[in-house]
Amino acid sequence: MKRVIVFLLLSAAIVTSCGDRPGRETILRNVDPRVDSLLRIMTLEEKIGQMVLFTSDWDVTGPTIREGYLDDIRSGRCGNIFNAYTVDYIRELQRVAVEESRLGIPLMFGYDVVHGHKTVFPIPLGESCSWDMDLIRRSASAAAAEAAASGLNWTFAPMADISVDPRWGRVSEGAGEDPYLGSMIARARVKGFQGSDLSNPLTVLACVKHFAAYGAPFGGRDYNTVDMSERQFREFYMPPYKAGVDAGALSVMTAFNEYDGVPATANAYLIKDLLKGDWNFQGFVVTDYTSINEVVHHGYARDDADAGVKAVNAGVDMDLQGEVYFNYLKGLVESGYVSQRRIDDAVRRILNVKAKLGLFDDPYRYCDNAREDKVVSNPEIKALSRDVARKSMVLLKNDSCLPFDRGDRIAVIGELAASKRDLLGSWKAAGEWDSISSILDAVRAYNGPANVIYAEGCKKMGTDRSGFKSAMDAVSQADKVLMVIGEDWDWSGEAASRTDIGVPGVQSELLQMIASSGKPVAVVLLNGRPLVLEEESMAADAILEAWYPGTMGAEAVTDLIFGQYNPSGKLTMTFPRNVGQIPIFYYEKNTGRPIYLPSDKYKSKYLDSPNDPLYPFGHGLSYTDFEYSDLTISSPVMKKGKTIEASVKVTNIGQRTGEETVQLYIRDLIGSVTRPVKLLKGFAKLTLAPGESKTVTFTISEDMLAFWKHDMTFGTEEGDFKVMVGGSSSELLQAAFTLVP
Ligand code: BGC
């Protein structure tokens, strides 16, 4: 018999504490009255059950729930499940929770819908290169619709971790190196996932992760120690998390790393003071996968129980798979290590989100087979995925090689050209690859099979050169060469750090051999991080960075290669010349001995490498050319609290219509602490026909000049500023103004 949740409609106490430590408190607004009614009748075990998140398994035979978990759902000891999807499976798990547990509290279902659910979009790093917030929002919204139509109501995304280290494999999941752009993207993705109404069954709860500073591990090695000044953290790493929270994300995931000597999953400063205190975060905090147990390995807790005390009292509301809350929390409350008040706070936060998801009105809200059939993999979502992929790709180099003409005889080379799986990248969610096109398939379909000669040439990994000869034979029969090289999909993402970020195996060797034939060679790159490409960029006539472009990626690559779409992506992460330059990013400081000083030796430089990167932040070519001119400032003086305008003329001086991303950077010349040589503060996208000019005007306001001053207050300082505008962080027109009282 269907059980009904018992609701005592008593007015809710809305002031709640974040834990035991005295300090800043969150005022939880608009708590659903049913939440406090429920809290009054829940046993301690049932409350702790809401703080537990367990994984389901997908194996070869299909979905299974781990042994014992069904009983835990039935007894109210597990209130949330992840890694389960499809309406039928989720409905069954929900039925057990709603109809067989004492209070019938619905489960929440999470999954890593990081860049699409069934229809996979480009990896987030690729998507960020579109610099198109509306597009990014729509891509997240489409992913949410597919996921929600498959029964899910929570995604573990967006990843808002800034990183300046391409050795770290998870840069593929982020939005690059820039805090301003990263913040805009975090906001767009949260808005896309959550929509304007969380109870809409085509939206899902977002989860901003990994809080905090997970993108800065020493040596780029995943899970490694992070240590940085608070100033560095606040200025460059914190903004995207805050932007995601300010955009309304109602869950936040802790990080695996430590911050300031304390594991993020037990870090009261991060969770209690900053997130729940200063930012007044309204949702709940979940650990990363067993990161609560890892507090012991970090050397911050004696055992799991001790880790539990430290995490829960730091403000962690939900334990993801660690079984620490499940096993120890009841005893910890009974013995006084954790207060009932802290438990109530955590459960109130979690239940309130469940209420907002509409699960108390209808626990089966996300379980509609007809909706699943209609929404999942529908043609509009696929068309959007193709469009996002086209706009994510970055033309790094083009010496009059691309676009190819339809009907050219093309040699297609490389294992990756024929690969389907690699197109999806890591975190492919429910994405399937059997039914999608490889780049080879798509090129054949567009160019005619008779005009395409394929040779694998070599594998993406390994040293086997036995295919080189057949590749050279294919090249000799062709007018032009399309070589697809890069990394295996599993070589970026989690636990995929590298010390050598060159193109693996003998792919580059084959490229150089092919280039020596004199035939025009265009390279398409499939990879999840900036790579070191010095040799490739000398050998190839054109390089198109396609990232892992998703379900429709092959068609999108073909659109660009043949000029059906004019490339418009711009890098959001610097491509170094060599690993020794890492960390490398455009917002460096000038130093006391900048490179431009006349001395030959005693300045900040390398003996064996230039300082500048191979491809800078903001770089990206088009099949047309843009000229920047006439940068003007509306006034050389800006009064505090007022605004001025910077205008620039952009002209399409090429032969094709194209889209350009006009970038605004500002430098504060002298401060109470040193400031970067430039910081992105705005951008505008515009489309120009051949010969057409447009004037772009940026409004510069005081908040764009603010920073964490020497006394750690956030604000501006009077003085001189430089304004820089251009089509990449390294090619900029300059003007100046002074901020006065
Ligand atoms: C990852 C998270 C992910 C979680 C759940 C962890 O290993 O770090 O990003 O959300 O697993 O799958």
PDB file of N, CA, C and O in Angstrom, residues 325-360:
ATOM      1  N   TYR A 325      29.039   8.631   7.632  1.00  0.00           N
ATOM      2  CA  TYR A 325      27.820   9.053   8.322  1.00  0.00           C
ATOM      3  C   TYR A 325      26.939   7.827   8.586  1.00  0.00           C
ATOM      4  O   TYR A 325      26.350   7.693   9.656  1.00  0.00           O
ATOM      5  N   PHE A 326      26.884   6.964   7.602  1.00  0.00           N
ATOM      6  CA  PHE A 326      26.059   5.759   7.698  1.00  0.00           C
ATOM      7  C   PHE A 326      26.481   4.915   8.914  1.00  0.00           C
ATOM      8  O   PHE A 326      25.651   4.445   9.681  1.00  0.00           O
ATOM      9  N   ASN A 327      27.767   4.757   9.084  1.00  0.00           N
ATOM     10  CA  ASN A 327      28.246   3.863  10.151  1.00  0.00           C
ATOM     11  C   ASN A 327      28.401   4.547  11.509  1.00  0.00           C
ATOM     12  O   ASN A 327      28.237   3.914  12.534  1.00  0.00           O
ATOM     13  N   TYR A 328      28.785   5.817  11.503  1.00  0.00           N
ATOM     14  CA  TYR A 328      29.227   6.405  12.772  1.00  0.00           C
ATOM     15  C   TYR A 328      28.415   7.581  13.298  1.00  0.00           C
ATOM     16  O   TYR A 328      28.523   7.927  14.466  1.00  0.00           O
ATOM     17  N   LEU A 329      27.633   8.200  12.434  1.00  0.00           N
ATOM     18  CA  LEU A 329      27.062   9.478  12.863  1.00  0.00           C
ATOM     19  C   LEU A 329      26.101   9.335  14.052  1.00  0.00           C
ATOM     20  O   LEU A 329      26.102  10.172  14.965  1.00  0.00           O
ATOM     21  N   LYS A 330      25.341   8.260  14.061  1.00  0.00           N
ATOM     22  CA  LYS A 330      24.391   8.079  15.168  1.00  0.00           C
ATOM     23  C   LYS A 330      25.158   8.027  16.503  1.00  0.00           C
ATOM     24  O   LYS A 330      24.836   8.743  17.455  1.00  0.00           O
ATOM     25  N   GLY A 331      26.199   7.217  16.531  1.00  0.00           N
ATOM     26  CA  GLY A 331      27.000   7.096  17.760  1.00  0.00           C
ATOM     27  C   GLY A 331      27.645   8.422  18.130  1.00  0.00           C
ATOM     28  O   GLY A 331      27.745   8.764  19.313  1.00  0.00           O
ATOM     29  N   LEU A 332      28.047   9.162  17.124  1.00  0.00           N
ATOM     30  CA  LEU A 332      28.721  10.437  17.397  1.00  0.00           C
ATOM     31  C   LEU A 332      27.757  11.451  17.999  1.00  0.00           C
ATOM     32  O   LEU A 332      28.136  12.266  18.843  1.00  0.00           O
ATOM     33  N   VAL A 333      26.515  11.374  17.573  1.00  0.00           N
ATOM     34  CA  VAL A 333      25.512  12.270  18.165  1.00  0.00           C
ATOM     35  C   VAL A 333      25.220  11.803  19.597  1.00  0.00           C
ATOM     36  O   VAL A 333      25.203  12.606  20.538  1.00  0.00           O
ATOM     37  N   GLU A 334      25.039  10.511  19.740  1.00  0.00           N
ATOM     38  CA  GLU A 334      24.687   9.979  21.065  1.00  0.00           C
ATOM     39  C   GLU A 334      25.793  10.237  22.094  1.00  0.00           C
ATOM     40  O   GLU A 334      25.537  10.449  23.269  1.00  0.00           O
ATOM     41  N   SER A 335      27.028  10.234  21.598  1.00  0.00           N
ATOM     42  CA  SER A 335      28.115  10.486  22.559  1.00  0.00           C
ATOM     43  C   SER A 335      28.496  11.965  22.658  1.00  0.00           C
ATOM     44  O   SER A 335      29.471  12.316  23.314  1.00  0.00           O
ATOM     45  N   GLY A 336      27.768  12.813  21.963  1.00  0.00           N
ATOM     46  CA  GLY A 336      27.935  14.252  22.166  1.00  0.00           C
ATOM     47  C   GLY A 336      28.986  14.925  21.287  1.00  0.00           C
ATOM     48  O   GLY A 336      29.252  16.111  21.433  1.00  0.00           O
ATOM     49  N   TYR A 337      29.591  14.167  20.355  1.00  0.00           N
ATOM     50  CA  TYR A 337      30.590  14.795  19.483  1.00  0.00           C
ATOM     51  C   TYR A 337      29.946  15.673  18.411  1.00  0.00           C
ATOM     52  O   TYR A 337      30.564  16.572  17.873  1.00  0.00           O
ATOM     53  N   VAL A 338      28.729  15.326  18.093  1.00  0.00           N
ATOM     54  CA  VAL A 338      28.011  16.084  17.064  1.00  0.00           C
ATOM     55  C   VAL A 338      26.655  16.453  17.651  1.00  0.00           C
ATOM     56  O   VAL A 338      26.006  15.611  18.287  1.00  0.00           O
ATOM     57  N   SER A 339      26.252  17.683  17.446  1.00  0.00           N
ATOM     58  CA  SER A 339      24.992  18.101  18.070  1.00  0.00           C
ATOM     59  C   SER A 339      23.779  17.728  17.217  1.00  0.00           C
ATOM     60  O   SER A 339      23.871  17.645  15.984  1.00  0.00           O
ATOM     61  N   GLN A 340      22.680  17.545  17.894  1.00  0.00           N
ATOM     62  CA  GLN A 340      21.404  17.298  17.221  1.00  0.00           C
ATOM     63  C   GLN A 340      21.074  18.487  16.301  1.00  0.00           C
ATOM     64  O   GLN A 340      20.535  18.325  15.209  1.00  0.00           O
ATOM     65  N   ARG A 341      21.457  19.668  16.761  1.00  0.00           N
ATOM     66  CA  ARG A 341      21.201  20.904  16.010  1.00  0.00           C
ATOM     67  C   ARG A 341      21.912  20.876  14.652  1.00  0.00           C
ATOM     68  O   ARG A 341      21.372  21.272  13.635  1.00  0.00           O
ATOM     69  N   ARG A 342      23.147  20.391  14.633  1.00  0.00           N
ATOM     70  CA  ARG A 342      23.913  20.295  13.382  1.00  0.00           C
ATOM     71  C   ARG A 342      23.247  19.290  12.431  1.00  0.00           C
ATOM     72  O   ARG A 342      23.144  19.511  11.227  1.00  0.00           O
ATOM     73  N   ILE A 343      22.767  18.180  12.999  1.00  0.00           N
ATOM     74  CA  ILE A 343      22.092  17.173  12.175  1.00  0.00           C
ATOM     75  C   ILE A 343      20.822  17.793  11.589  1.00  0.00           C
ATOM     76  O   ILE A 343      20.533  17.664  10.392  1.00  0.00           O
ATOM     77  N   ASP A 344      20.066  18.473  12.415  1.00  0.00           N
ATOM     78  CA  ASP A 344      18.817  19.074  11.938  1.00  0.00           C
ATOM     79  C   ASP A 344      19.085  20.094  10.836  1.00  0.00           C
ATOM     80  O   ASP A 344      18.341  20.193   9.863  1.00  0.00           O
ATOM     81  N   ASP A 345      20.173  20.838  11.012  1.00  0.00           N
ATOM     82  CA  ASP A 345      20.522  21.831   9.990  1.00  0.00           C
ATOM     83  C   ASP A 345      20.800  21.134   8.654  1.00  0.00           C
ATOM     84  O   ASP A 345      20.292  21.533   7.602  1.00  0.00           O
ATOM     85  N   ALA A 346      21.611  20.072   8.707  1.00  0.00           N
ATOM     86  CA  ALA A 346      21.961  19.359   7.470  1.00  0.00           C
ATOM     87  C   ALA A 346      20.707  18.784   6.815  1.00  0.00           C
ATOM     88  O   ALA A 346      20.488  18.919   5.605  1.00  0.00           O
ATOM     89  N   VAL A 347      19.881  18.147   7.626  1.00  0.00           N
ATOM     90  CA  VAL A 347      18.700  17.475   7.067  1.00  0.00           C
ATOM     91  C   VAL A 347      17.698  18.511   6.544  1.00  0.00           C
ATOM     92  O   VAL A 347      17.074  18.312   5.487  1.00  0.00           O
ATOM     93  N   ARG A 348      17.590  19.602   7.248  1.00  0.00           N
ATOM     94  CA  ARG A 348      16.682  20.661   6.786  1.00  0.00           C
ATOM     95  C   ARG A 348      17.106  21.147   5.400  1.00  0.00           C
ATOM     96  O   ARG A 348      16.301  21.339   4.501  1.00  0.00           O
ATOM     97  N   ARG A 349      18.411  21.334   5.235  1.00  0.00           N
ATOM     98  CA  ARG A 349      18.922  21.791   3.938  1.00  0.00           C
ATOM     99  C   ARG A 349      18.607  20.773   2.833  1.00  0.00           C
ATOM    100  O   ARG A 349      18.184  21.134   1.735  1.00  0.00           O
ATOM    101  N   ILE A 350      18.827  19.507   3.146  1.00  0.00           N
ATOM    102  CA  ILE A 350      18.632  18.467   2.125  1.00  0.00           C
ATOM    103  C   ILE A 350      17.145  18.323   1.795  1.00  0.00           C
ATOM    104  O   ILE A 350      16.740  18.299   0.627  1.00  0.00           O
ATOM    105  N   LEU A 351      16.321  18.248   2.836  1.00  0.00           N
ATOM    106  CA  LEU A 351      14.888  18.086   2.591  1.00  0.00           C
ATOM    107  C   LEU A 351      14.305  19.296   1.874  1.00  0.00           C
ATOM    108  O   LEU A 351      13.399  19.175   1.045  1.00  0.00           O
ATOM    109  N   ASN A 352      14.847  20.453   2.198  1.00  0.00           N
ATOM    110  CA  ASN A 352      14.331  21.661   1.543  1.00  0.00           C
ATOM    111  C   ASN A 352      14.602  21.615   0.040  1.00  0.00           C
ATOM    112  O   ASN A 352      13.774  22.040  -0.765  1.00  0.00           O
ATOM    113  N   VAL A 353      15.764  21.083  -0.322  1.00  0.00           N
ATOM    114  CA  VAL A 353      16.061  20.943  -1.750  1.00  0.00           C
ATOM    115  C   VAL A 353      15.113  19.904  -2.375  1.00  0.00           C
ATOM    116  O   VAL A 353      14.592  20.101  -3.474  1.00  0.00           O
ATOM    117  N   LYS A 354      14.851  18.830  -1.657  1.00  0.00           N
ATOM    118  CA  LYS A 354      13.910  17.837  -2.189  1.00  0.00           C
ATOM    119  C   LYS A 354      12.531  18.468  -2.409  1.00  0.00           C
ATOM    120  O   LYS A 354      11.852  18.181  -3.396  1.00  0.00           O
ATOM    121  N   ALA A 355      12.161  19.322  -1.470  1.00  0.00           N
ATOM    122  CA  ALA A 355      10.869  20.013  -1.636  1.00  0.00           C
ATOM    123  C   ALA A 355      10.902  20.887  -2.875  1.00  0.00           C
ATOM    124  O   ALA A 355       9.965  20.910  -3.676  1.00  0.00           O
ATOM    125  N   LYS A 356      12.003  21.612  -3.050  1.00  0.00           N
ATOM    126  CA  LYS A 356      12.107  22.501  -4.226  1.00  0.00           C
ATOM    127  C   LYS A 356      12.104  21.707  -5.523  1.00  0.00           C
ATOM    128  O   LYS A 356      11.654  22.202  -6.561  1.00  0.00           O
ATOM    129  N   LEU A 357      12.637  20.514  -5.490  1.00  0.00           N
ATOM    130  CA  LEU A 357      12.626  19.670  -6.692  1.00  0.00           C
ATOM    131  C   LEU A 357      11.220  19.144  -7.001  1.00  0.00           C
ATOM    132  O   LEU A 357      11.011  18.480  -8.012  1.00  0.00           O
ATOM    133  N   GLY A 358      10.303  19.414  -6.098  1.00  0.00           N
ATOM    134  CA  GLY A 358       8.921  18.979  -6.317  1.00  0.00           C
ATOM    135  C   GLY A 358       8.689  17.539  -5.903  1.00  0.00           C
ATOM    136  O   GLY A 358       7.632  16.962  -6.156  1.00  0.00           O
ATOM    137  N   LEU A 359       9.673  16.943  -5.232  1.00  0.00           N
ATOM    138  CA  LEU A 359       9.554  15.516  -4.911  1.00  0.00           C
ATOM    139  C   LEU A 359       8.517  15.239  -3.831  1.00  0.00           C
ATOM    140  O   LEU A 359       7.985  14.136  -3.745  1.00  0.00           O
ATOM    141  N   PHE A 360       8.225  16.252  -2.996  1.00  0.00           N
ATOM    142  CA  PHE A 360       7.199  16.042  -1.973  1.00  0.00           C
ATOM    143  C   PHE A 360       5.793  16.152  -2.563  1.00  0.00           C
ATOM    144  O   PHE A 360       4.833  15.650  -1.996  1.00  0.00           O
TER     145      PHE A 360
END
